[in-house]
Short mmCIF file of C-alpha atoms and ligand atoms in Angstrom, two decimals:
data_model
loop_
_atom_site.label_atom_id
_atom_site.label_comp_id
_atom_site.label_asym_id
_atom_site.label_seq_id
_atom_site.Cartn_x
_atom_site.Cartn_y
_atom_site.Cartn_z
CA UNK A 1 175.20 -118.76 -20.06
CA UNK A 2 174.30 -119.22 -23.64
CA UNK A 3 176.83 -118.92 -26.38
CA UNK A 4 175.86 -115.31 -27.79
CA UNK A 5 176.41 -113.75 -24.73
CA UNK A 6 179.40 -115.09 -24.24
CA UNK A 7 180.42 -113.75 -27.68
CA UNK A 8 179.57 -110.22 -26.60
CA UNK A 9 181.80 -110.51 -23.59
CA UNK A 10 185.20 -109.82 -25.23
CA UNK A 11 183.70 -106.68 -26.83
CA UNK A 12 182.32 -105.47 -23.89
CA UNK A 13 185.36 -106.27 -21.88
CA UNK A 14 187.45 -104.17 -24.51
CA UNK A 15 185.20 -101.37 -24.25
CA UNK A 16 185.46 -100.59 -20.74
CA UNK A 17 189.22 -100.95 -20.67
CA UNK A 18 189.42 -98.53 -23.53
CA UNK A 19 187.13 -96.23 -21.33
CA UNK A 20 188.84 -96.18 -18.13
CA UNK A 21 190.44 -92.96 -18.45
CA UNK A 22 187.27 -91.51 -19.33
CA UNK A 23 185.23 -93.28 -16.42
CA UNK A 24 187.71 -91.81 -14.00
CA UNK A 25 187.09 -88.55 -15.10
CA UNK A 26 183.39 -88.52 -14.96
CA UNK A 27 183.77 -89.93 -11.91
CA UNK A 28 185.84 -86.99 -10.59
CA UNK A 29 183.45 -84.98 -11.76
CA UNK A 30 180.32 -86.48 -9.69
CA UNK A 31 182.50 -86.73 -6.57
CA UNK A 32 183.40 -83.27 -6.83
CA UNK A 33 180.18 -82.11 -6.15
CA UNK A 34 179.07 -82.12 -2.59
CA UNK A 35 175.60 -83.49 -2.88
CA UNK A 36 174.86 -84.50 0.73
CA UNK A 37 170.67 -82.88 1.62
CA UNK A 38 170.59 -79.74 2.49
CA UNK A 39 167.56 -77.20 2.71
CA UNK A 40 164.79 -77.18 0.24
CA UNK A 41 164.67 -74.40 -2.61
CA UNK A 42 162.31 -73.86 -4.89
CA UNK A 43 162.54 -77.03 -7.69
CA UNK A 44 165.14 -78.46 -5.69
CA UNK A 45 163.50 -80.59 -3.17
CA UNK A 46 167.13 -81.60 -1.40
CA UNK A 47 168.93 -78.45 -1.63
CA UNK A 48 171.25 -77.38 -4.27
CA UNK A 49 174.20 -80.24 -3.91
CA UNK A 50 171.84 -83.00 -4.67
CA UNK A 51 170.02 -81.24 -7.84
CA UNK A 52 173.71 -80.38 -9.04
CA UNK A 53 174.79 -84.24 -8.99
CA UNK A 54 171.71 -84.92 -10.66
CA UNK A 55 171.98 -81.89 -13.51
CA UNK A 56 175.93 -83.23 -14.00
CA UNK A 57 174.86 -86.76 -14.40
CA UNK A 58 172.54 -86.30 -17.14
CA UNK A 59 174.75 -84.22 -19.02
CA UNK A 60 177.58 -86.67 -19.29
CA UNK A 61 174.77 -89.42 -19.95
CA UNK A 62 173.48 -86.68 -22.54
CA UNK A 63 176.55 -86.33 -24.20
CA UNK A 64 176.97 -90.20 -24.83
CA UNK A 65 173.75 -89.88 -26.52
CA UNK A 66 171.83 -91.35 -24.14
CA UNK A 67 167.98 -90.92 -23.60
CA UNK A 68 167.77 -88.49 -20.02
CA UNK A 69 165.05 -86.90 -18.13
CA UNK A 70 164.76 -85.09 -14.78
CA UNK A 71 161.97 -85.50 -12.69
CA UNK A 72 161.90 -82.45 -10.75
CA UNK A 73 165.03 -83.26 -8.95
CA UNK A 74 164.01 -86.11 -7.22
CA UNK A 75 165.28 -88.71 -9.39
CA UNK A 76 166.66 -88.58 -13.13
CA UNK A 77 166.31 -91.33 -15.96
CA UNK A 78 168.58 -92.53 -18.44
CA UNK A 79 167.85 -94.73 -21.18
CA UNK A 80 169.13 -95.89 -24.70
CA UNK A 81 165.96 -94.52 -26.19
CA UNK A 82 162.90 -92.13 -25.51
CA UNK A 83 160.53 -95.30 -25.11
CA UNK A 84 158.65 -95.56 -22.02
CA UNK A 85 158.28 -99.11 -22.02
CA UNK A 86 161.26 -101.19 -19.96
CA UNK A 87 161.47 -104.43 -18.50
CA UNK A 88 164.88 -103.84 -16.25
CA UNK A 89 165.03 -101.11 -13.81
CA UNK A 90 168.80 -100.16 -12.22
CA UNK A 91 168.29 -98.12 -8.75
CA UNK A 92 171.37 -96.02 -7.84
CA UNK A 93 171.60 -93.02 -6.00
CA UNK A 94 173.59 -89.50 -6.46
CA UNK A 95 173.20 -87.97 -2.91
CA UNK A 96 175.91 -88.79 -0.14
CA UNK A 97 176.23 -88.37 3.62
CA UNK A 98 178.00 -85.75 5.16
CA UNK A 99 182.05 -85.73 4.79
CA UNK A 100 182.71 -85.98 8.27
CA UNK A 101 186.24 -85.97 9.95
CA UNK A 102 189.34 -87.48 9.55
CA UNK A 103 190.35 -87.75 6.19
CA UNK A 104 193.84 -88.95 5.35
CA UNK A 105 194.19 -89.66 1.77
CA UNK A 106 192.16 -86.92 0.08
CA UNK A 107 189.82 -84.06 0.46
CA UNK A 108 186.40 -85.95 0.90
CA UNK A 109 185.45 -84.04 -2.59
CA UNK A 110 188.51 -84.11 -4.50
CA UNK A 111 188.74 -87.67 -6.12
CA UNK A 112 192.07 -89.42 -5.90
CA UNK A 113 193.59 -92.65 -7.44
CA UNK A 114 196.05 -94.63 -5.45
CA UNK A 115 197.22 -97.72 -6.12
CA UNK A 116 193.97 -98.93 -7.79
CA UNK A 117 191.74 -97.20 -5.72
CA UNK A 118 189.78 -93.92 -5.96
CA UNK A 119 188.93 -91.75 -2.66
CA UNK A 120 186.55 -89.45 -2.04
CA UNK A 121 182.89 -89.32 -0.66
CA UNK A 122 180.58 -91.45 -2.91
CA UNK A 123 183.10 -93.33 -4.84
CA UNK A 124 181.51 -96.54 -3.66
CA UNK A 125 178.25 -95.05 -2.25
CA UNK A 126 176.91 -94.67 -4.73
CA UNK A 127 178.24 -92.74 -7.49
CA UNK A 128 180.64 -94.79 -8.60
CA UNK A 129 178.24 -98.00 -9.16
CA UNK A 130 175.76 -95.39 -10.38
CA UNK A 131 178.23 -94.20 -13.08
CA UNK A 132 179.15 -98.21 -13.71
CA UNK A 133 175.06 -98.69 -14.78
CA UNK A 134 175.35 -95.66 -16.67
CA UNK A 135 178.63 -96.98 -19.00
CA UNK A 136 177.05 -100.37 -19.06
CA UNK A 137 173.73 -98.35 -21.20
CA UNK A 138 176.77 -96.40 -23.17
CA UNK A 139 178.71 -99.47 -24.20
CA UNK A 140 175.63 -101.58 -24.95
CA UNK A 141 174.65 -98.28 -27.43
CA UNK A 142 178.08 -97.68 -29.00
CA UNK A 143 179.03 -101.08 -29.25
CA UNK A 144 175.38 -101.79 -31.37
CA UNK A 145 174.03 -104.28 -29.38
CA UNK A 146 170.44 -104.43 -30.05
CA UNK A 147 167.69 -104.98 -27.03
CA UNK A 148 164.23 -106.11 -27.65
CA UNK A 149 163.20 -104.49 -24.36
CA UNK A 150 163.66 -101.75 -22.15
CA UNK A 151 166.28 -100.68 -19.81
CA UNK A 152 165.98 -97.84 -17.78
CA UNK A 153 168.79 -96.36 -14.71
CA UNK A 154 167.21 -94.51 -12.22
CA UNK A 155 169.68 -92.04 -10.56
CA UNK A 156 167.76 -90.82 -7.29
CA UNK A 157 168.87 -88.08 -4.90
CA UNK A 158 167.53 -89.03 -1.54
CA UNK A 159 168.59 -92.82 -0.55
CA UNK A 160 170.48 -91.26 2.59
CA UNK A 161 167.88 -89.76 4.25
CA UNK A 162 164.89 -91.90 4.09
CA UNK A 163 164.45 -92.73 -0.17
CA UNK A 164 161.72 -90.05 -0.67
CA UNK A 165 162.57 -89.76 -4.12
CA UNK A 166 161.71 -93.22 -4.88
CA UNK A 167 158.16 -92.63 -2.83
CA UNK A 168 157.70 -89.58 -5.17
CA UNK A 169 159.02 -91.79 -8.50
CA UNK A 170 156.68 -94.69 -7.30
CA UNK A 171 153.75 -92.06 -7.15
CA UNK A 172 154.53 -91.09 -11.25
CA UNK A 173 155.23 -94.46 -12.62
CA UNK A 174 154.90 -98.41 -11.75
CA UNK A 175 157.58 -100.52 -11.04
CA UNK A 176 159.54 -102.72 -13.95
CA UNK A 177 159.21 -106.46 -14.33
CA UNK A 178 162.87 -106.68 -12.95
CA UNK A 179 164.88 -104.28 -10.78
CA UNK A 180 168.11 -104.63 -9.03
CA UNK A 181 169.74 -101.79 -7.22
CA UNK A 182 174.04 -101.72 -7.01
CA UNK A 183 174.00 -100.04 -3.60
CA UNK A 184 175.33 -102.67 -1.78
CA UNK A 185 177.16 -105.85 -1.73
CA UNK A 186 177.84 -108.64 -3.87
CA UNK A 187 176.95 -111.32 -4.91
CA UNK A 188 172.98 -110.61 -4.30
CA UNK A 189 170.84 -109.75 -1.52
CA UNK A 190 167.43 -111.12 -1.94
CA UNK A 191 166.32 -111.15 1.92
CA UNK A 192 166.39 -108.23 3.98
CA UNK A 193 165.10 -108.83 7.71
CA UNK A 194 162.10 -106.88 8.88
CA UNK A 195 162.31 -104.38 12.11
CA UNK A 196 160.84 -103.99 15.34
CA UNK A 197 161.38 -101.33 17.12
CA UNK A 198 160.36 -100.56 20.94
CA UNK A 199 160.64 -97.28 22.53
CA UNK A 200 160.30 -97.66 26.49
CA UNK A 201 159.46 -94.78 28.73
CA UNK A 202 159.14 -95.53 32.70
CA UNK A 203 159.07 -93.49 36.08
CA UNK A 204 161.01 -95.20 38.55
CA UNK A 205 159.90 -94.70 41.87
CA UNK A 206 161.08 -91.88 44.27
CA UNK A 207 164.32 -93.22 45.92
CA UNK A 208 163.82 -93.59 49.96
CA UNK A 209 166.97 -95.37 50.65
CA UNK A 210 170.81 -94.47 50.99
CA UNK A 211 171.66 -95.50 47.24
CA UNK A 212 170.75 -93.09 44.76
CA UNK A 213 170.86 -93.57 41.19
CA UNK A 214 171.52 -89.50 40.23
CA UNK A 215 171.58 -90.22 36.25
CA UNK A 216 172.30 -92.97 33.65
CA UNK A 217 173.55 -91.68 29.97
CA UNK A 218 174.16 -94.39 27.39
CA UNK A 219 173.73 -94.60 23.71
CA UNK A 220 172.34 -92.13 20.99
CA UNK A 221 171.61 -94.01 17.98
CA UNK A 222 168.78 -96.46 18.26
CA UNK A 223 170.35 -98.57 15.39
CA UNK A 224 173.88 -98.77 17.07
CA UNK A 225 175.01 -101.02 19.95
CA UNK A 226 176.86 -98.61 22.35
CA UNK A 227 180.48 -98.99 23.43
CA UNK A 228 180.16 -96.01 26.40
CA UNK A 229 177.63 -96.15 29.55
CA UNK A 230 178.20 -93.59 32.23
CA UNK A 231 176.00 -93.64 35.89
CA UNK A 232 176.44 -90.84 38.43
CA UNK A 233 175.60 -92.68 42.15
CA UNK A 234 175.56 -91.75 45.49
CA UNK A 235 174.84 -93.71 48.89
CA UNK A 236 177.65 -96.29 48.01
CA UNK A 237 181.20 -96.17 49.21
CA UNK A 238 184.00 -96.11 46.87
CA UNK A 239 185.35 -99.25 47.77
CA UNK A 240 182.53 -100.94 47.57
CA UNK A 241 181.62 -99.81 44.20
CA UNK A 242 185.22 -101.08 43.06
CA UNK A 243 183.96 -104.73 44.16
CA UNK A 244 180.72 -104.32 42.10
CA UNK A 245 182.98 -102.99 39.19
CA UNK A 246 185.41 -105.72 39.11
CA UNK A 247 182.86 -108.42 39.37
CA UNK A 248 180.83 -106.38 36.20
CA UNK A 249 184.05 -106.70 34.52
CA UNK A 250 184.77 -110.17 34.78
CA UNK A 251 180.72 -111.36 34.24
CA UNK A 252 180.98 -109.12 30.75
CA UNK A 253 184.32 -107.83 29.61
CA UNK A 254 183.34 -104.13 29.85
CA UNK A 255 186.02 -102.01 31.03
CA UNK A 256 185.35 -100.06 33.88
CA UNK A 257 186.62 -96.69 35.19
CA UNK A 258 185.78 -94.88 38.07
CA UNK A 259 185.97 -91.13 39.87
CA UNK A 260 184.53 -89.70 42.93
CA UNK A 261 183.33 -86.02 43.64
CA UNK A 262 181.78 -84.91 46.76
CA UNK A 263 179.39 -88.02 47.27
CA UNK A 264 178.94 -89.08 44.26
CA UNK A 265 180.75 -91.80 42.16
CA UNK A 266 180.84 -91.27 38.34
CA UNK A 267 181.06 -94.86 36.72
CA UNK A 268 182.04 -95.38 33.37
CA UNK A 269 181.80 -98.30 31.21
CA UNK A 270 183.41 -99.28 27.74
CA UNK A 271 182.20 -102.22 25.62
CA UNK A 272 182.18 -102.43 21.87
CA UNK A 273 180.25 -100.66 19.42
CA UNK A 274 178.60 -102.61 16.58
CA UNK A 275 175.28 -102.57 14.23
CA UNK A 276 172.16 -103.33 15.93
CA UNK A 277 171.92 -106.11 13.47
CA UNK A 278 174.89 -107.71 14.51
CA UNK A 279 174.81 -108.05 18.58
CA UNK A 280 177.27 -110.84 18.53
CA UNK A 281 179.76 -108.42 17.10
CA UNK A 282 179.77 -105.99 19.94
CA UNK A 283 179.94 -106.17 23.84
CA UNK A 284 176.89 -103.60 24.72
CA UNK A 285 177.68 -101.18 27.40
CA UNK A 286 173.80 -100.19 28.02
CA UNK A 287 173.23 -104.33 29.16
CA UNK A 288 176.39 -104.08 31.16
CA UNK A 289 175.15 -101.00 32.89
CA UNK A 290 171.74 -102.76 33.84
CA UNK A 291 173.71 -105.82 35.14
CA UNK A 292 175.64 -102.76 37.14
CA UNK A 293 172.41 -101.32 38.61
CA UNK A 294 170.71 -104.52 39.39
CA UNK A 295 173.31 -105.64 41.62
CA UNK A 296 172.79 -102.09 43.64
CA UNK A 297 171.82 -103.32 47.34
CA UNK A 298 167.94 -101.34 47.57
CA UNK A 299 164.39 -102.45 46.84
CA UNK A 300 163.92 -99.40 45.08
CA UNK A 301 165.25 -100.90 41.73
CA UNK A 302 162.79 -103.70 41.53
CA UNK A 303 162.03 -101.65 37.97
CA UNK A 304 165.33 -101.76 36.80
CA UNK A 305 166.40 -104.98 37.81
CA UNK A 306 163.16 -106.35 36.27
CA UNK A 307 164.32 -104.50 33.09
CA UNK A 308 167.62 -106.15 33.27
CA UNK A 309 165.73 -109.36 33.34
CA UNK A 310 164.52 -108.68 29.67
CA UNK A 311 167.58 -107.89 28.57
CA UNK A 312 170.52 -109.62 30.06
CA UNK A 313 173.92 -109.06 29.06
CA UNK A 314 174.89 -111.03 26.33
CA UNK A 315 171.40 -112.04 25.05
CA UNK A 316 171.25 -110.35 21.40
CA UNK A 317 168.92 -112.52 20.22
CA UNK A 318 165.53 -111.87 22.42
CA UNK A 319 165.78 -115.03 24.65
CA UNK A 320 164.68 -113.53 27.62
CA UNK A 321 162.61 -110.98 25.99
CA UNK A 322 160.51 -113.96 25.23
CA UNK A 323 160.54 -113.30 21.22
CA UNK A 324 163.26 -115.58 20.24
CA UNK A 325 162.94 -116.96 17.04
CA UNK A 326 164.96 -117.91 13.42
CA UNK A 327 164.57 -119.45 10.21
CA UNK A 328 166.81 -121.16 7.42
CA UNK A 329 166.72 -118.25 4.78
CA UNK A 330 167.10 -115.44 7.66
CA UNK A 331 169.01 -116.89 10.33
CA UNK A 332 168.15 -115.55 14.17
CA UNK A 333 166.53 -112.46 15.23
CA UNK A 334 168.47 -109.88 16.71
CA UNK A 335 167.23 -107.94 19.70
CA UNK A 336 169.92 -104.84 20.70
CA UNK A 337 168.98 -102.85 23.96
CA UNK A 338 170.73 -99.51 22.86
CA UNK A 339 169.76 -96.07 24.31
CA UNK A 340 169.15 -95.87 28.20
CA UNK A 341 168.66 -92.69 30.09
CA UNK A 342 167.80 -92.05 33.52
CA UNK A 343 167.51 -88.32 34.43
CA UNK A 344 167.61 -86.93 37.84
CA UNK A 345 163.93 -87.02 38.43
CA UNK A 346 163.88 -90.89 37.83
CA UNK A 347 162.71 -90.54 33.97
CA UNK A 348 163.77 -93.48 32.00
CA UNK A 349 163.76 -93.69 28.56
CA UNK A 350 165.47 -96.67 26.59
CA UNK A 351 165.34 -98.08 22.90
CA UNK A 352 165.48 -101.67 21.64
CA UNK A 353 166.39 -102.07 17.73
CA UNK A 354 165.26 -106.00 16.85
CA UNK A 355 166.00 -107.11 13.15
CA UNK A 356 163.39 -109.77 12.33
CA UNK A 357 162.74 -112.96 10.47
CA UNK A 358 160.63 -113.57 7.39
CA UNK A 359 159.37 -116.27 9.42
CA UNK A 360 158.00 -113.76 12.08
CA UNK A 361 155.15 -111.63 12.30
CA UNK A 362 153.79 -109.15 14.87
CA UNK A 363 151.53 -111.91 17.31
CA UNK A 364 155.60 -112.98 17.67
CA UNK A 365 156.82 -109.93 19.17
CA UNK A 366 153.85 -109.29 21.25
CA UNK A 367 155.40 -111.01 24.85
CA UNK A 368 158.04 -108.40 24.64
CA UNK A 369 155.62 -105.29 25.15
CA UNK A 370 153.59 -107.62 27.61
CA UNK A 371 157.02 -108.10 29.98
CA UNK A 372 157.51 -104.55 29.95
CA UNK A 373 153.82 -103.20 31.02
CA UNK A 374 154.04 -106.23 33.79
CA UNK A 375 157.54 -104.81 34.91
CA UNK A 376 155.72 -101.20 35.18
CA UNK A 377 157.00 -99.37 31.75
CA UNK A 378 154.93 -98.01 28.69
CA UNK A 379 156.02 -99.60 25.53
CA UNK A 380 155.85 -97.88 21.95
CA UNK A 381 156.42 -100.32 19.28
CA UNK A 382 156.77 -100.06 15.16
CA UNK A 383 157.18 -103.02 13.04
CA UNK A 384 158.08 -103.11 9.40
CA UNK A 385 157.98 -105.74 7.17
CA UNK A 386 160.77 -108.15 5.98
CA UNK A 387 161.50 -107.97 2.15
CA UNK A 388 161.81 -111.52 0.31
CA UNK A 389 162.62 -112.49 -3.53
CA UNK A 390 162.99 -116.27 -4.15
CA UNK A 391 166.39 -117.43 -5.32
CA UNK A 392 164.66 -118.90 -8.44
CA UNK A 393 163.37 -115.93 -9.91
CA UNK A 394 164.76 -115.23 -13.44
CA UNK A 395 166.45 -112.17 -12.38
CA UNK A 396 168.16 -113.78 -9.61
CA UNK A 397 169.54 -116.39 -11.58
CA UNK A 398 170.66 -114.29 -14.58
CA UNK A 399 172.41 -111.81 -12.30
CA UNK A 400 174.22 -114.53 -10.08
CA UNK A 401 175.47 -116.55 -13.57
CA UNK A 402 177.03 -113.34 -14.91
CA UNK A 403 178.71 -112.09 -11.44
CA UNK A 404 180.27 -115.95 -11.72
CA UNK A 405 181.12 -115.45 -15.04
CA UNK A 406 182.93 -111.97 -14.95
CA UNK A 407 184.06 -112.12 -10.90
CA UNK A 408 184.83 -115.96 -10.86
CA UNK A 409 183.17 -116.20 -7.49
CA UNK A 410 180.39 -118.61 -6.55
CA UNK A 411 177.18 -116.46 -6.85
CA UNK A 412 175.10 -116.95 -4.15
CA UNK A 413 172.32 -114.81 -2.21
CA UNK A 414 173.03 -113.47 1.01
CA UNK A 415 170.36 -111.97 3.86
CA UNK A 416 171.17 -109.31 5.92
CA UNK A 417 169.69 -106.93 9.04
CA UNK A 418 169.64 -103.92 7.34
CA UNK A 419 167.13 -102.07 4.19
CA UNK A 420 168.55 -101.35 0.91
CA UNK A 421 167.03 -99.18 -1.60
CA UNK A 422 164.96 -101.91 -3.01
CA UNK A 423 163.08 -102.82 0.49
CA UNK A 424 159.37 -103.45 -0.21
CA UNK A 425 159.72 -103.22 -3.97
CA UNK A 426 158.34 -106.72 -4.95
CA UNK A 427 160.87 -108.57 -6.68
CA UNK A 428 163.91 -106.21 -6.44
CA UNK A 429 167.07 -107.21 -5.19
CA UNK A 430 170.30 -105.38 -4.34
CA UNK A 431 173.38 -106.28 -6.30
CA UNK A 432 176.92 -105.21 -5.84
CA UNK A 433 179.46 -103.63 -5.95
CA UNK A 434 181.08 -103.99 -2.95
CA UNK A 435 183.12 -107.03 -2.87
CA UNK A 436 181.93 -109.18 0.39
CA UNK A 437 184.31 -109.17 3.19
CA UNK A 438 185.78 -105.74 1.79
CA UNK A 439 184.96 -102.55 3.90
CA UNK A 440 184.85 -99.90 1.64
CA UNK A 441 184.41 -96.95 4.54
CA UNK A 442 181.10 -96.03 3.33
CA UNK A 443 179.86 -93.54 5.82
CA UNK A 444 183.25 -92.83 7.47
CA UNK A 445 186.46 -91.19 6.00
CA UNK A 446 188.98 -92.37 3.38
CA UNK A 447 185.65 -94.01 1.68
CA UNK A 448 187.02 -95.48 -1.45
CA UNK A 449 186.29 -98.02 -4.19
CA UNK A 450 188.48 -100.21 -6.36
CA UNK A 451 188.49 -99.08 -9.91
CA UNK A 452 188.32 -102.61 -11.22
CA UNK A 453 185.79 -103.64 -8.98
CA UNK A 454 183.60 -100.42 -10.71
CA UNK A 455 184.86 -101.26 -14.42
CA UNK A 456 183.72 -105.03 -14.02
CA UNK A 457 180.61 -104.31 -12.59
CA UNK A 458 179.99 -102.21 -15.37
CA UNK A 459 180.89 -104.91 -17.85
CA UNK A 460 178.76 -107.45 -15.83
CA UNK A 461 175.48 -105.15 -15.83
CA UNK A 462 176.18 -104.55 -19.65
CA UNK A 463 176.12 -108.45 -20.47
CA UNK A 464 173.34 -109.35 -17.82
CA UNK A 465 171.30 -106.20 -19.32
CA UNK A 466 171.69 -107.53 -22.75
CA UNK A 467 170.69 -111.16 -21.18
CA UNK A 468 167.55 -110.04 -19.75
CA UNK A 469 166.32 -107.65 -22.55
CA UNK A 470 167.65 -109.36 -25.93
ZN1 ZN B 501 174.19 -96.10 -0.86
#
């Protein structure tokens, strides 16, 4: 890194250290506003909470002499001055997910500091990182560091419910030359896999034999590998079912439970939940259930057996589904069978979530719907493209160099299966602020951010902005 930038570092560091208390006070004021999306109101597309959080954020920024604009409560912009030209854009968001239950350290909207951490909904996702970016602009302004080119912090109000805030923003302006979003992990995410979704519908043949599947229920979210599966089955004696379940437990590692009620057996399976993008971290109760159903001794179940063959337990990468693929940059495809429902009339609904490497495209996925059709099912598919930015771009190289300098850790690109705020934005990368390997409980109870992690992120943003816009 060139000498002039290194020369600004002690100043920048001292600035953030001197403004630590003020930073925490501002963050507490933002955390105090419950900014989850609610019903739209006149002039407030996401309801009152996000609009209040935006107003407060812009008030804080303007109070430090920064230039601000509110774009109809979809997003706000914050800059050093009123110039519309900008080379660099930083995308953060102010909306939060619902507070949920189970908080133990503090109330979700009352920020509390404990042992160098601040707890509260939005501390890590994404009010803390948003404020770190605003403080980077403030530090540049107050330290009198001059820039030749513009920089803009955009604070959005709808990241958690589909990023329609940015859809609106991009109808009003075009992207800057360089964009990063501190709404994910360090070091830097330059590759987000694509998504291939399949909704499966089938009508099972009328069950004429002794053994009958009354109902199956498994999974509620298409992007979560289910931990639980339940079925009601009749026509099998309890002892026979116990044998089948013992076999299943041995083969799959799921826990099984059995209860009888009259002539009906209630079967429950327990595996391990995981994100759909990471099938090897879970133990899928839905595919274990298919394996159990395939063991039932009736010819009527041919359609279910075929489904089990396409999605055998333990195959999280689509080998049997005929769509296995991988490449060096993105790793393997994930193929997770996450929902399975069968009702008393024999209607089957299932859902598959697949995260696809950058080297794969639509024709590569065709074998799966083909196989499903041959097995008697209807398959409705959806595809969204992967997102990739070369590690050799000046933006990526600069951000990683500053990351190494400030955090003292190796700066390298990582690939993920999910999508970030910059998905689909050419050249955009996700950068910070979560430490790799630290679970900040984003979206759960007791969400927290490490104060130093936020402050050093602010320092890093300040010197990186200088480097990119000087
Ligand atoms: Zn977020």
